[in-house]
């Protein structure tokens, strides 16, 4: 049903289709037109599935969500906790993020840094749904709150893969785009004392049997103090994670809307 709904969006959602196609062409210039269109259509199918997964993540009981989740690399969180360290968990906008946010919270309830929804009703459901199985939510402006949580030894999830504007960003490569606006927020949090930085990749299994969340070992020698190189490294790690199942990633976001030259025409025109 979700795939069918996604195909309907593919046919009628010309604006979002254009954004996603532009992103795919910019990120994968080596792919042919046919390959791009195939990936685009698969991405819309997965977007349709994600609408149902959002409801599952927000309203399913714990036992039902837990039944469908496999988490790999939990030992990295356990080790950090045993050492009294906070964990900055970097994630990316895979389409199954809503249900997987619930899943990972069962063993290690997290503090979630997020952007509040503009619609008050949607914000109510989003806040309530994402907070289930986890400790609490922090709005994107509450930087001090997340720093405090890290220093208190919490597992804090942060998603730095989208375009958050020019303020406190640096232009570094992301896939084949040499100058993608990349938030400095990751480094602000990662440089706090007694912090481990890990990455989680949340994907839907190919056979639709459930979800696999893979937590990486802590990043070594990070951050280094060289902000540009550190952000390049983060983007490279994000690229690896996204490339694992690119059809499941949220390509509908205007990732390259902020350009180094503020007067340059939009890549989405």
CSV table of C-alpha atoms in Angstrom, one decimal:
chain,number,residue,atom,x,y,z
A,1,UNK,CA,0.0,0.0,0.0
A,2,UNK,CA,2.8,2.4,0.9
A,3,UNK,CA,4.6,1.8,-2.4
A,4,UNK,CA,1.4,2.4,-4.3
A,5,UNK,CA,0.8,5.7,-2.5
A,6,UNK,CA,4.4,6.7,-3.2
A,7,UNK,CA,3.9,6.1,-6.9
A,8,UNK,CA,0.8,8.4,-6.8
A,9,UNK,CA,3.0,11.1,-5.2
A,10,UNK,CA,5.6,10.5,-7.9
A,11,UNK,CA,3.0,11.2,-10.6
A,12,UNK,CA,1.4,14.2,-9.0
A,13,UNK,CA,4.2,15.8,-6.9
A,14,UNK,CA,6.0,17.6,-9.7
A,15,UNK,CA,7.7,20.1,-7.4
A,16,UNK,CA,9.1,17.6,-4.9
A,17,UNK,CA,10.0,15.3,-7.8
A,18,UNK,CA,12.0,18.1,-9.3
A,19,UNK,CA,13.9,18.7,-6.0
A,20,UNK,CA,14.7,15.0,-5.5
A,21,UNK,CA,15.8,14.6,-9.1
A,22,UNK,CA,18.0,17.6,-8.9
A,23,UNK,CA,19.6,16.3,-5.7
A,24,UNK,CA,20.2,12.9,-7.2
A,25,UNK,CA,21.8,14.4,-10.3
A,26,UNK,CA,24.1,16.7,-8.3
A,27,UNK,CA,25.1,13.9,-5.9
A,28,UNK,CA,25.5,11.1,-8.5
A,29,UNK,CA,26.7,12.7,-11.8
A,30,UNK,CA,28.2,9.4,-12.8
A,31,UNK,CA,24.7,7.8,-13.1
A,32,UNK,CA,22.8,7.8,-16.4
A,33,UNK,CA,19.4,9.4,-16.8
A,34,UNK,CA,17.8,6.0,-16.7
A,35,UNK,CA,19.5,5.1,-13.4
A,36,UNK,CA,18.5,8.5,-11.9
A,37,UNK,CA,14.9,8.0,-12.8
A,38,UNK,CA,14.9,4.4,-11.5
A,39,UNK,CA,16.4,5.6,-8.2
A,40,UNK,CA,13.9,8.5,-8.1
A,41,UNK,CA,10.9,6.3,-8.5
A,42,UNK,CA,12.2,3.8,-5.9
A,43,UNK,CA,12.7,6.8,-3.5
A,44,UNK,CA,9.1,7.9,-3.9
A,45,UNK,CA,7.9,4.3,-3.2
A,46,UNK,CA,9.9,4.4,0.0
A,47,UNK,CA,8.5,7.8,0.8
A,48,UNK,CA,5.0,6.3,0.6
A,49,UNK,CA,6.0,3.5,3.0
A,50,UNK,CA,7.5,6.1,5.4
A,51,UNK,CA,4.1,7.8,5.8
A,52,UNK,CA,2.8,4.5,7.4
A,53,UNK,CA,6.1,4.1,9.3
A,54,UNK,CA,5.6,7.5,10.9
A,55,UNK,CA,2.2,6.4,12.3
A,56,UNK,CA,3.8,3.1,13.4
A,57,UNK,CA,6.6,5.0,15.2
A,58,UNK,CA,4.2,7.4,16.9
A,59,UNK,CA,1.4,5.1,17.9
A,60,UNK,CA,2.4,1.5,18.0
A,61,UNK,CA,2.9,0.0,21.5
A,62,UNK,CA,6.5,-0.7,22.6
A,63,UNK,CA,6.3,-4.5,22.2
A,64,UNK,CA,5.2,-4.2,18.6
A,65,UNK,CA,8.0,-1.8,17.6
A,66,UNK,CA,10.6,-3.8,19.5
A,67,UNK,CA,9.5,-6.9,17.7
A,68,UNK,CA,10.6,-5.5,14.3
A,69,UNK,CA,13.9,-3.9,15.3
A,70,UNK,CA,17.5,-5.2,15.3
A,71,UNK,CA,20.2,-3.0,16.8
A,72,UNK,CA,23.8,-3.6,16.0
A,73,UNK,CA,26.7,-2.0,17.9
A,74,UNK,CA,24.9,-1.4,21.2
A,75,UNK,CA,28.2,-2.3,23.0
A,76,UNK,CA,29.6,1.1,22.0
A,77,UNK,CA,26.9,2.9,23.9
A,78,UNK,CA,27.3,0.5,26.9
A,79,UNK,CA,31.0,1.1,27.0
A,80,UNK,CA,30.6,4.9,26.9
A,81,UNK,CA,28.0,4.7,29.7
A,82,UNK,CA,30.3,2.5,31.8
A,83,UNK,CA,33.0,5.1,31.5
A,84,UNK,CA,30.7,7.9,32.5
A,85,UNK,CA,30.8,9.6,29.0
A,86,UNK,CA,28.1,11.3,27.0
A,87,UNK,CA,27.4,10.1,23.5
A,88,UNK,CA,26.8,12.3,20.5
A,89,UNK,CA,24.9,10.0,18.1
A,90,UNK,CA,25.0,11.4,14.6
A,91,UNK,CA,22.1,10.2,12.4
A,92,UNK,CA,20.8,11.1,9.0
A,93,UNK,CA,17.3,11.5,7.5
A,94,UNK,CA,16.6,8.0,6.3
A,95,UNK,CA,12.9,7.8,5.6
A,96,UNK,CA,12.3,5.2,8.4
A,97,UNK,CA,13.7,7.6,11.0
A,98,UNK,CA,10.5,8.0,13.0
A,99,UNK,CA,10.0,4.3,13.8
A,100,UNK,CA,13.7,3.8,14.3
A,101,UNK,CA,13.9,6.7,16.8
A,102,UNK,CA,11.5,4.6,18.9
A,103,UNK,CA,13.5,1.4,18.4
A,104,UNK,CA,16.8,2.6,19.6
A,105,UNK,CA,15.4,4.2,22.7
A,106,UNK,CA,14.4,0.9,24.3
A,107,UNK,CA,17.9,0.0,25.4
A,108,UNK,CA,19.3,3.5,25.6
A,109,UNK,CA,16.7,6.2,25.9
A,110,UNK,CA,18.0,9.3,24.1
A,111,UNK,CA,17.7,13.0,24.2
A,112,UNK,CA,16.5,14.1,20.7
A,113,UNK,CA,17.5,17.4,19.1
A,114,UNK,CA,14.9,18.3,16.6
A,115,UNK,CA,13.1,21.1,14.6
A,116,UNK,CA,9.6,21.8,16.0
A,117,UNK,CA,6.8,21.6,13.4
A,118,UNK,CA,5.2,24.8,12.3
A,119,UNK,CA,1.7,23.3,12.6
A,120,UNK,CA,0.7,23.1,16.3
A,121,UNK,CA,-1.3,20.0,15.8
A,122,UNK,CA,1.4,18.2,13.9
A,123,UNK,CA,3.9,19.4,16.6
A,124,UNK,CA,1.8,17.8,19.3
A,125,UNK,CA,1.8,14.4,17.6
A,126,UNK,CA,5.5,14.7,16.5
A,127,UNK,CA,6.7,15.7,20.0
A,128,UNK,CA,4.6,13.0,21.7
A,129,UNK,CA,5.5,10.3,19.2
A,130,UNK,CA,9.2,11.0,19.0
A,131,UNK,CA,9.5,11.2,22.8
A,132,UNK,CA,8.1,7.7,23.4
A,133,UNK,CA,10.8,5.3,24.4
A,134,UNK,CA,13.2,8.2,24.8
A,135,UNK,CA,14.0,10.7,27.6
A,136,UNK,CA,13.0,14.0,26.2
A,137,UNK,CA,13.1,16.4,23.2
A,138,UNK,CA,15.0,19.6,22.7
A,139,UNK,CA,14.1,22.2,20.1
A,140,UNK,CA,16.8,23.1,17.6
A,141,UNK,CA,17.6,26.5,19.4
A,142,UNK,CA,18.3,24.8,22.8
A,143,UNK,CA,22.0,24.3,22.2
A,144,UNK,CA,22.8,24.8,25.8
A,145,UNK,CA,20.3,22.2,26.7
A,146,UNK,CA,22.0,19.6,24.5
A,147,UNK,CA,25.4,20.5,25.8
A,148,UNK,CA,24.1,20.0,29.4
A,149,UNK,CA,22.6,16.6,28.4
A,150,UNK,CA,25.9,15.5,26.9
A,151,UNK,CA,27.8,16.5,30.0
A,152,UNK,CA,25.3,14.6,32.1
A,153,UNK,CA,26.3,11.5,30.2
A,154,UNK,CA,23.2,11.2,28.0
A,155,UNK,CA,23.0,9.7,24.5
A,156,UNK,CA,22.0,12.6,22.3
A,157,UNK,CA,20.9,12.2,18.7
A,158,UNK,CA,21.7,15.0,16.2
A,159,UNK,CA,21.1,15.0,12.4
A,160,UNK,CA,23.5,17.3,10.6
A,161,UNK,CA,22.8,16.1,7.0
A,162,UNK,CA,20.4,18.9,5.9
A,163,UNK,CA,20.9,22.5,4.8
A,164,UNK,CA,20.3,24.6,8.0
A,165,UNK,CA,21.2,27.9,6.3
A,166,UNK,CA,24.2,30.2,6.2
A,167,UNK,CA,24.5,30.9,9.9
A,168,UNK,CA,27.1,28.8,11.7
A,169,UNK,CA,27.7,26.7,8.6
A,170,UNK,CA,30.8,26.0,6.4
A,171,UNK,CA,30.8,25.1,2.7
A,172,UNK,CA,32.5,21.7,2.3
A,173,UNK,CA,32.0,18.8,-0.1
A,174,UNK,CA,29.0,16.6,0.1
A,175,UNK,CA,28.9,13.8,-2.5
A,176,UNK,CA,29.8,15.4,-5.8
A,177,UNK,CA,28.8,18.9,-4.7
A,178,UNK,CA,32.0,20.8,-3.7
A,179,UNK,CA,30.4,23.5,-1.6
A,180,UNK,CA,27.4,22.3,0.4
A,181,UNK,CA,26.4,24.4,3.4
A,182,UNK,CA,27.2,22.1,6.4
A,183,UNK,CA,26.3,22.9,10.0
A,184,UNK,CA,29.0,23.6,12.5
A,185,UNK,CA,26.6,22.2,15.2
A,186,UNK,CA,28.2,18.8,15.1
A,187,UNK,CA,31.6,20.2,16.2
A,188,UNK,CA,30.1,22.4,18.9
A,189,UNK,CA,28.6,19.3,20.5
A,190,UNK,CA,31.5,16.9,19.7
A,191,UNK,CA,34.1,19.1,21.3
A,192,UNK,CA,32.5,18.9,24.8
A,193,UNK,CA,34.6,17.1,27.4
A,194,UNK,CA,34.2,13.3,28.0
A,195,UNK,CA,32.1,12.8,24.8
A,196,UNK,CA,32.2,9.9,22.3
A,197,UNK,CA,30.8,10.6,18.8
A,198,UNK,CA,29.2,7.7,17.0
A,199,UNK,CA,27.0,7.3,13.9
A,200,UNK,CA,23.8,5.3,13.6
A,201,UNK,CA,22.5,4.1,10.2
A,202,UNK,CA,18.7,3.2,10.4
A,203,UNK,CA,17.5,1.2,7.4
A,204,UNK,CA,14.5,-0.9,6.4
A,205,UNK,CA,15.3,-4.5,5.6
A,206,UNK,CA,15.0,-5.4,1.9
A,207,UNK,CA,12.5,-8.2,2.6
A,208,UNK,CA,10.3,-5.8,4.7
A,209,UNK,CA,10.9,-8.0,7.8
A,210,UNK,CA,11.8,-5.1,10.0
A,211,UNK,CA,14.5,-2.6,10.6
A,212,UNK,CA,18.3,-2.7,11.3
A,213,UNK,CA,20.0,0.1,13.1
A,214,UNK,CA,23.8,0.0,13.0
A,215,UNK,CA,25.8,2.0,15.5
A,216,UNK,CA,29.4,2.7,14.5
A,217,UNK,CA,32.4,2.5,16.9
A,218,UNK,CA,33.3,5.9,18.3
A,219,UNK,CA,35.1,8.2,15.9
A,220,UNK,CA,38.9,8.2,16.6
A,221,UNK,CA,40.8,11.5,16.9
A,222,UNK,CA,37.6,13.6,16.5
A,223,UNK,CA,37.3,16.5,16.5
A,224,UNK,CA,40.8,17.5,15.6
A,225,UNK,CA,40.4,21.2,15.9
A,226,UNK,CA,40.6,21.7,12.1
A,227,UNK,CA,36.9,22.6,11.5
A,228,UNK,CA,37.0,22.2,7.8
A,229,UNK,CA,38.6,18.8,7.8
A,230,UNK,CA,36.3,17.6,10.6
A,231,UNK,CA,33.2,18.6,8.7
A,232,UNK,CA,34.5,17.0,5.5
A,233,UNK,CA,35.0,13.8,7.6
A,234,UNK,CA,31.4,14.0,8.9
A,235,UNK,CA,30.0,14.4,5.4
A,236,UNK,CA,32.1,11.5,4.1
A,237,UNK,CA,30.7,9.3,6.9
A,238,UNK,CA,27.2,10.5,6.0
A,239,UNK,CA,27.8,9.7,2.3
A,240,UNK,CA,28.8,6.1,3.2
A,241,UNK,CA,25.7,5.6,5.3
A,242,UNK,CA,23.4,7.2,2.7
A,243,UNK,CA,25.0,5.2,-0.2
A,244,UNK,CA,24.2,2.0,1.6
A,245,UNK,CA,20.5,2.3,0.7
A,246,UNK,CA,20.1,5.6,-1.2
A,247,UNK,CA,16.5,4.8,-2.2
A,248,UNK,CA,15.6,5.0,1.5
A,249,UNK,CA,17.1,8.5,2.0
A,250,UNK,CA,15.1,11.7,2.2
A,251,UNK,CA,16.1,13.3,-1.1
A,252,UNK,CA,13.0,15.6,-1.1
A,253,UNK,CA,14.8,18.2,1.1
A,254,UNK,CA,16.4,21.1,-0.7
A,255,UNK,CA,19.9,20.1,0.5
A,256,UNK,CA,21.7,22.7,-1.6
A,257,UNK,CA,19.5,25.7,-1.3
A,258,UNK,CA,22.2,27.8,0.4
A,259,UNK,CA,25.0,28.7,-2.0
A,260,UNK,CA,28.3,30.4,-1.2
A,261,UNK,CA,27.2,33.3,-3.4
A,262,UNK,CA,24.0,34.5,-1.9
A,263,UNK,CA,23.1,36.1,-5.2
A,264,UNK,CA,23.6,32.9,-7.3
A,265,UNK,CA,20.5,31.4,-8.9
A,266,UNK,CA,19.0,28.4,-7.1
A,267,UNK,CA,20.1,25.0,-8.3
A,268,UNK,CA,16.4,24.0,-8.0
A,269,UNK,CA,15.1,26.5,-10.7
